[in-house]
Amino acid sequence: MKNNTSSTMASLSLLFCLLISLVSSHDSNHLPGFIYTRATGRCTPQFWSGRKETWPRMVPETSTVSNVFGWRVYKKYRSDLTLLEATARNDEADNPFGALLKEGTTALINSYARKGFPYKPWQVKTLVMQSFVSEVAASSQAKHFSLANHACS
């Protein structure tokens, strides 16, 4: 009985030490593995749609996507859809044009707001307009923008 009690106490002590080390090493970007969090880096659509930082003056959040990206976008979406609404879209899983609009809008914001972002504003606008010609082109370009948006800091 005494051997079993000391074994249990040793196990509890070890567990307590592990928990203390997890709590003491905790920072705002690292959580224990059993807690699910969604990554929202400083360049993602979730970050910009959450209004955590002031948007660049060149792309106010109230601008419409049709004014920014042109007539091809205007044909697919309502004329008053704002850039803020575009970053908050949730239809990208089954809609390549929705993904392109969301990631392209985010890439445009990042091109103005983040030094070293791999695309210039004129490149983002051109690529979005060119990619609205087909689902294949839209899907491919959305993936490229997504990679750039998630890799940026």
Tab-separated table of N, CA, C and O in Angstrom, residues 4-69:
chain	number	residue	atom	x	y	z
A	4	ASN	N	2.417	1.887	-3.431
A	4	ASN	CA	1.414	2.376	-4.365
A	4	ASN	C	1.127	3.859	-4.131
A	4	ASN	O	0.967	4.635	-5.055
A	5	THR	N	1.064	4.292	-2.888
A	5	THR	CA	0.802	5.686	-2.539
A	5	THR	C	1.956	6.578	-2.979
A	5	THR	O	1.748	7.657	-3.537
A	6	SER	N	3.189	6.145	-2.754
A	6	SER	CA	4.336	6.962	-3.155
A	6	SER	C	4.435	7.044	-4.684
A	6	SER	O	4.837	8.061	-5.235
A	7	SER	N	4.039	5.987	-5.372
A	7	SER	CA	4.027	5.997	-6.842
A	7	SER	C	2.991	6.993	-7.360
A	7	SER	O	3.239	7.738	-8.305
A	8	THR	N	1.836	7.004	-6.741
A	8	THR	CA	0.774	7.940	-7.121
A	8	THR	C	1.211	9.378	-6.856
A	8	THR	O	0.985	10.267	-7.678
A	9	MET	N	1.845	9.603	-5.703
A	9	MET	CA	2.323	10.940	-5.366
A	9	MET	C	3.391	11.419	-6.354
A	9	MET	O	3.399	12.575	-6.769
A	10	ALA	N	4.268	10.529	-6.760
A	10	ALA	CA	5.311	10.881	-7.726
A	10	ALA	C	4.685	11.236	-9.071
A	10	ALA	O	5.090	12.203	-9.729
A	11	SER	N	3.665	10.483	-9.473
A	11	SER	CA	2.967	10.761	-10.734
A	11	SER	C	2.264	12.115	-10.684
A	11	SER	O	2.305	12.890	-11.644
A	12	LEU	N	1.616	12.391	-9.561
A	12	LEU	CA	0.930	13.674	-9.405
A	12	LEU	C	1.920	14.839	-9.392
A	12	LEU	O	1.655	15.902	-9.961
A	13	SER	N	3.059	14.644	-8.758
A	13	SER	CA	4.089	15.693	-8.733
A	13	SER	C	4.605	15.985	-10.139
A	13	SER	O	4.789	17.136	-10.523
A	14	LEU	N	4.825	14.916	-10.900
A	14	LEU	CA	5.285	15.082	-12.280
A	14	LEU	C	4.244	15.810	-13.116
A	14	LEU	O	4.565	16.734	-13.864
A	15	LEU	N	2.985	15.425	-12.962
A	15	LEU	CA	1.900	16.079	-13.693
A	15	LEU	C	1.807	17.555	-13.313
A	15	LEU	O	1.659	18.426	-14.176
A	16	PHE	N	1.920	17.850	-12.029
A	16	PHE	CA	1.880	19.234	-11.564
A	16	PHE	C	3.027	20.052	-12.168
A	16	PHE	O	2.826	21.180	-12.615
A	17	CYS	N	4.225	19.489	-12.195
A	17	CYS	CA	5.382	20.185	-12.776
A	17	CYS	C	5.168	20.459	-14.268
A	17	CYS	O	5.504	21.537	-14.763
A	18	LEU	N	4.610	19.484	-14.991
A	18	LEU	CA	4.336	19.681	-16.417
A	18	LEU	C	3.319	20.799	-16.636
A	18	LEU	O	3.477	21.633	-17.519
A	19	LEU	N	2.264	20.804	-15.835
A	19	LEU	CA	1.250	21.849	-15.964
A	19	LEU	C	1.829	23.229	-15.655
A	19	LEU	O	1.547	24.204	-16.340
A	20	ILE	N	2.643	23.320	-14.626
A	20	ILE	CA	3.272	24.591	-14.269
A	20	ILE	C	4.177	25.077	-15.399
A	20	ILE	O	4.183	26.253	-15.760
A	21	SER	N	4.920	24.165	-16.009
A	21	SER	CA	5.810	24.581	-17.105
A	21	SER	C	5.015	25.053	-18.312
A	21	SER	O	5.420	25.974	-19.006
A	22	LEU	N	3.864	24.440	-18.563
A	22	LEU	CA	3.020	24.903	-19.667
A	22	LEU	C	2.482	26.300	-19.401
A	22	LEU	O	2.489	27.159	-20.269
A	23	VAL	N	2.004	26.519	-18.203
A	23	VAL	CA	1.435	27.817	-17.852
A	23	VAL	C	2.504	28.893	-17.841
A	23	VAL	O	2.304	29.988	-18.350
A	24	SER	N	3.672	28.604	-17.311
A	24	SER	CA	4.723	29.619	-17.219
A	24	SER	C	5.316	29.956	-18.581
A	24	SER	O	5.806	31.053	-18.785
A	25	SER	N	5.285	29.026	-19.534
A	25	SER	CA	5.838	29.308	-20.859
A	25	SER	C	4.778	29.833	-21.812
A	25	SER	O	5.047	30.073	-22.974
A	26	HIS	N	3.560	30.022	-21.332
A	26	HIS	CA	2.439	30.471	-22.156
A	26	HIS	C	2.638	31.920	-22.596
A	26	HIS	O	2.953	32.786	-21.810
A	27	ASP	N	2.467	32.163	-23.902
A	27	ASP	CA	2.404	33.531	-24.398
A	27	ASP	C	1.159	33.661	-25.263
A	27	ASP	O	0.454	32.689	-25.503
A	28	SER	N	0.872	34.831	-25.766
A	28	SER	CA	-0.377	35.063	-26.486
A	28	SER	C	-0.453	34.332	-27.816
A	28	SER	O	-1.525	34.139	-28.349
A	29	ASN	N	0.676	33.907	-28.370
A	29	ASN	CA	0.658	33.217	-29.656
A	29	ASN	C	0.759	31.704	-29.524
A	29	ASN	O	0.710	30.995	-30.506
A	30	HIS	N	0.963	31.196	-28.328
A	30	HIS	CA	1.134	29.763	-28.139
A	30	HIS	C	0.177	29.287	-27.063
A	30	HIS	O	0.208	29.774	-25.936
A	31	LEU	N	-0.673	28.346	-27.443
A	31	LEU	CA	-1.601	27.780	-26.485
A	31	LEU	C	-1.386	26.277	-26.431
A	31	LEU	O	-0.907	25.678	-27.384
A	32	PRO	N	-1.742	25.645	-25.324
A	32	PRO	CA	-1.604	24.195	-25.247
A	32	PRO	C	-2.352	23.522	-26.401
A	32	PRO	O	-3.340	24.034	-26.906
A	33	GLY	N	-1.891	22.355	-26.795
A	33	GLY	CA	-2.427	21.666	-27.954
A	33	GLY	C	-3.876	21.261	-27.861
A	33	GLY	O	-4.525	21.051	-28.871
A	34	PHE	N	-4.430	21.163	-26.685
A	34	PHE	CA	-5.808	20.727	-26.568
A	34	PHE	C	-6.811	21.859	-26.761
A	34	PHE	O	-8.003	21.640	-26.773
A	35	ILE	N	-6.343	23.061	-26.937
A	35	ILE	CA	-7.223	24.197	-27.194
A	35	ILE	C	-7.102	24.566	-28.665
A	35	ILE	O	-6.020	24.812	-29.158
A	36	TYR	N	-8.246	24.594	-29.373
A	36	TYR	CA	-8.237	24.924	-30.787
A	36	TYR	C	-8.294	26.435	-30.966
A	36	TYR	O	-9.121	27.107	-30.362
A	37	THR	N	-7.417	26.954	-31.770
A	37	THR	CA	-7.458	28.364	-32.127
A	37	THR	C	-7.296	28.491	-33.627
A	37	THR	O	-6.647	27.663	-34.262
A	38	ARG	N	-7.877	29.507	-34.200
A	38	ARG	CA	-7.760	29.758	-35.626
A	38	ARG	C	-6.647	30.772	-35.838
A	38	ARG	O	-6.637	31.822	-35.219
A	39	ALA	N	-5.727	30.443	-36.728
A	39	ALA	CA	-4.609	31.342	-36.990
A	39	ALA	C	-5.106	32.612	-37.667
A	39	ALA	O	-5.811	32.551	-38.658
A	40	THR	N	-4.760	33.736	-37.106
A	40	THR	CA	-5.132	35.012	-37.699
A	40	THR	C	-3.919	35.915	-37.700
A	40	THR	O	-3.847	36.868	-36.945
A	41	GLY	N	-2.948	35.584	-38.539
A	41	GLY	CA	-1.760	36.408	-38.643
A	41	GLY	C	-2.096	37.822	-39.065
A	41	GLY	O	-3.237	38.131	-39.406
A	42	ARG	N	-1.115	38.685	-39.099
A	42	ARG	CA	-1.328	40.106	-39.386
A	42	ARG	C	-1.623	40.405	-40.850
A	42	ARG	O	-1.793	41.567	-41.223
A	43	CYS	N	-1.687	39.402	-41.697
A	43	CYS	CA	-1.923	39.636	-43.120
A	43	CYS	C	-3.067	38.800	-43.675
A	43	CYS	O	-3.262	38.753	-44.881
A	44	THR	N	-3.805	38.140	-42.831
A	44	THR	CA	-4.860	37.235	-43.280
A	44	THR	C	-6.187	37.970	-43.472
A	44	THR	O	-6.388	39.057	-42.920
A	45	PRO	N	-7.106	37.367	-44.229
A	45	PRO	CA	-8.433	37.974	-44.353
A	45	PRO	C	-9.119	38.153	-42.994
A	45	PRO	O	-9.786	39.164	-42.764
A	46	GLN	N	-8.939	37.185	-42.097
A	46	GLN	CA	-9.550	37.283	-40.776
A	46	GLN	C	-9.024	38.492	-40.004
A	46	GLN	O	-9.772	39.162	-39.310
A	47	PHE	N	-7.734	38.755	-40.140
A	47	PHE	CA	-7.146	39.911	-39.451
A	47	PHE	C	-7.765	41.211	-39.964
A	47	PHE	O	-8.211	42.046	-39.195
A	48	TRP	N	-7.795	41.383	-41.289
A	48	TRP	CA	-8.293	42.634	-41.849
A	48	TRP	C	-9.795	42.790	-41.659
A	48	TRP	O	-10.279	43.898	-41.440
A	49	SER	N	-10.555	41.695	-41.716
A	49	SER	CA	-12.004	41.814	-41.513
A	49	SER	C	-12.341	42.084	-40.051
A	49	SER	O	-13.421	42.577	-39.745
A	50	GLY	N	-11.407	41.778	-39.142
A	50	GLY	CA	-11.621	42.028	-37.717
A	50	GLY	C	-11.313	43.446	-37.290
A	50	GLY	O	-11.456	43.782	-36.114
A	51	ARG	N	-10.860	44.284	-38.227
A	51	ARG	CA	-10.556	45.696	-37.949
A	51	ARG	C	-9.575	45.872	-36.788
A	51	ARG	O	-9.732	46.754	-35.956
A	52	LYS	N	-8.545	45.034	-36.768
A	52	LYS	CA	-7.553	45.106	-35.692
A	52	LYS	C	-6.490	46.163	-35.947
A	52	LYS	O	-5.693	46.459	-35.085
A	53	GLU	N	-6.474	46.690	-37.146
A	53	GLU	CA	-5.499	47.702	-37.531
A	53	GLU	C	-6.168	48.635	-38.528
A	53	GLU	O	-7.041	48.228	-39.287
A	54	THR	N	-5.749	49.872	-38.533
A	54	THR	CA	-6.295	50.831	-39.486
A	54	THR	C	-5.913	50.425	-40.905
A	54	THR	O	-4.768	50.084	-41.174
A	55	TRP	N	-6.880	50.458	-41.793
A	55	TRP	CA	-6.626	50.114	-43.193
A	55	TRP	C	-5.826	51.224	-43.867
A	55	TRP	O	-5.948	52.401	-43.500
A	56	PRO	N	-5.030	50.881	-44.871
A	56	PRO	CA	-4.279	51.912	-45.605
A	56	PRO	C	-5.241	52.902	-46.283
A	56	PRO	O	-6.327	52.523	-46.711
A	57	ARG	N	-4.829	54.143	-46.370
A	57	ARG	CA	-5.676	55.183	-46.978
A	57	ARG	C	-6.020	54.899	-48.437
A	57	ARG	O	-7.056	55.311	-48.932
A	58	MET	N	-5.126	54.199	-49.122
A	58	MET	CA	-5.342	53.930	-50.547
A	58	MET	C	-6.463	52.923	-50.784
A	58	MET	O	-7.000	52.844	-51.888
A	59	VAL	N	-6.811	52.140	-49.782
A	59	VAL	CA	-7.893	51.159	-49.912
A	59	VAL	C	-8.809	51.231	-48.686
A	59	VAL	O	-8.782	50.354	-47.819
A	60	PRO	N	-9.646	52.249	-48.615
A	60	PRO	CA	-10.557	52.343	-47.472
A	60	PRO	C	-11.498	51.143	-47.447
A	60	PRO	O	-11.909	50.641	-48.492
A	61	GLU	N	-11.832	50.687	-46.257
A	61	GLU	CA	-12.685	49.503	-46.128
A	61	GLU	C	-14.071	49.696	-46.719
A	61	GLU	O	-14.750	48.716	-47.026
A	62	THR	N	-14.492	50.934	-46.924
A	62	THR	CA	-15.817	51.189	-47.511
A	62	THR	C	-15.796	51.261	-49.040
A	62	THR	O	-16.854	51.382	-49.656
A	63	SER	N	-14.620	51.169	-49.646
A	63	SER	CA	-14.548	51.137	-51.118
A	63	SER	C	-15.257	49.889	-51.619
A	63	SER	O	-15.245	48.853	-50.966
A	64	THR	N	-15.836	49.982	-52.793
A	64	THR	CA	-16.510	48.813	-53.347
A	64	THR	C	-15.545	48.000	-54.203
A	64	THR	O	-14.644	48.555	-54.831
A	65	VAL	N	-15.770	46.691	-54.232
A	65	VAL	CA	-14.891	45.830	-55.020
A	65	VAL	C	-15.024	46.129	-56.508
A	65	VAL	O	-14.057	46.008	-57.258
A	66	SER	N	-16.204	46.551	-56.936
A	66	SER	CA	-16.371	46.871	-58.361
A	66	SER	C	-15.564	48.112	-58.744
A	66	SER	O	-15.008	48.175	-59.835
A	67	ASN	N	-15.458	49.088	-57.846
A	67	ASN	CA	-14.634	50.269	-58.130
A	67	ASN	C	-13.145	49.942	-58.119
A	67	ASN	O	-12.373	50.508	-58.876
A	68	VAL	N	-12.749	49.020	-57.269
A	68	VAL	CA	-11.332	48.684	-57.134
A	68	VAL	C	-10.878	47.701	-58.205
A	68	VAL	O	-9.824	47.875	-58.811
A	69	PHE	N	-11.686	46.661	-58.459
A	69	PHE	CA	-11.262	45.594	-59.357
A	69	PHE	C	-11.927	45.603	-60.735
A	69	PHE	O	-11.564	44.814	-61.595
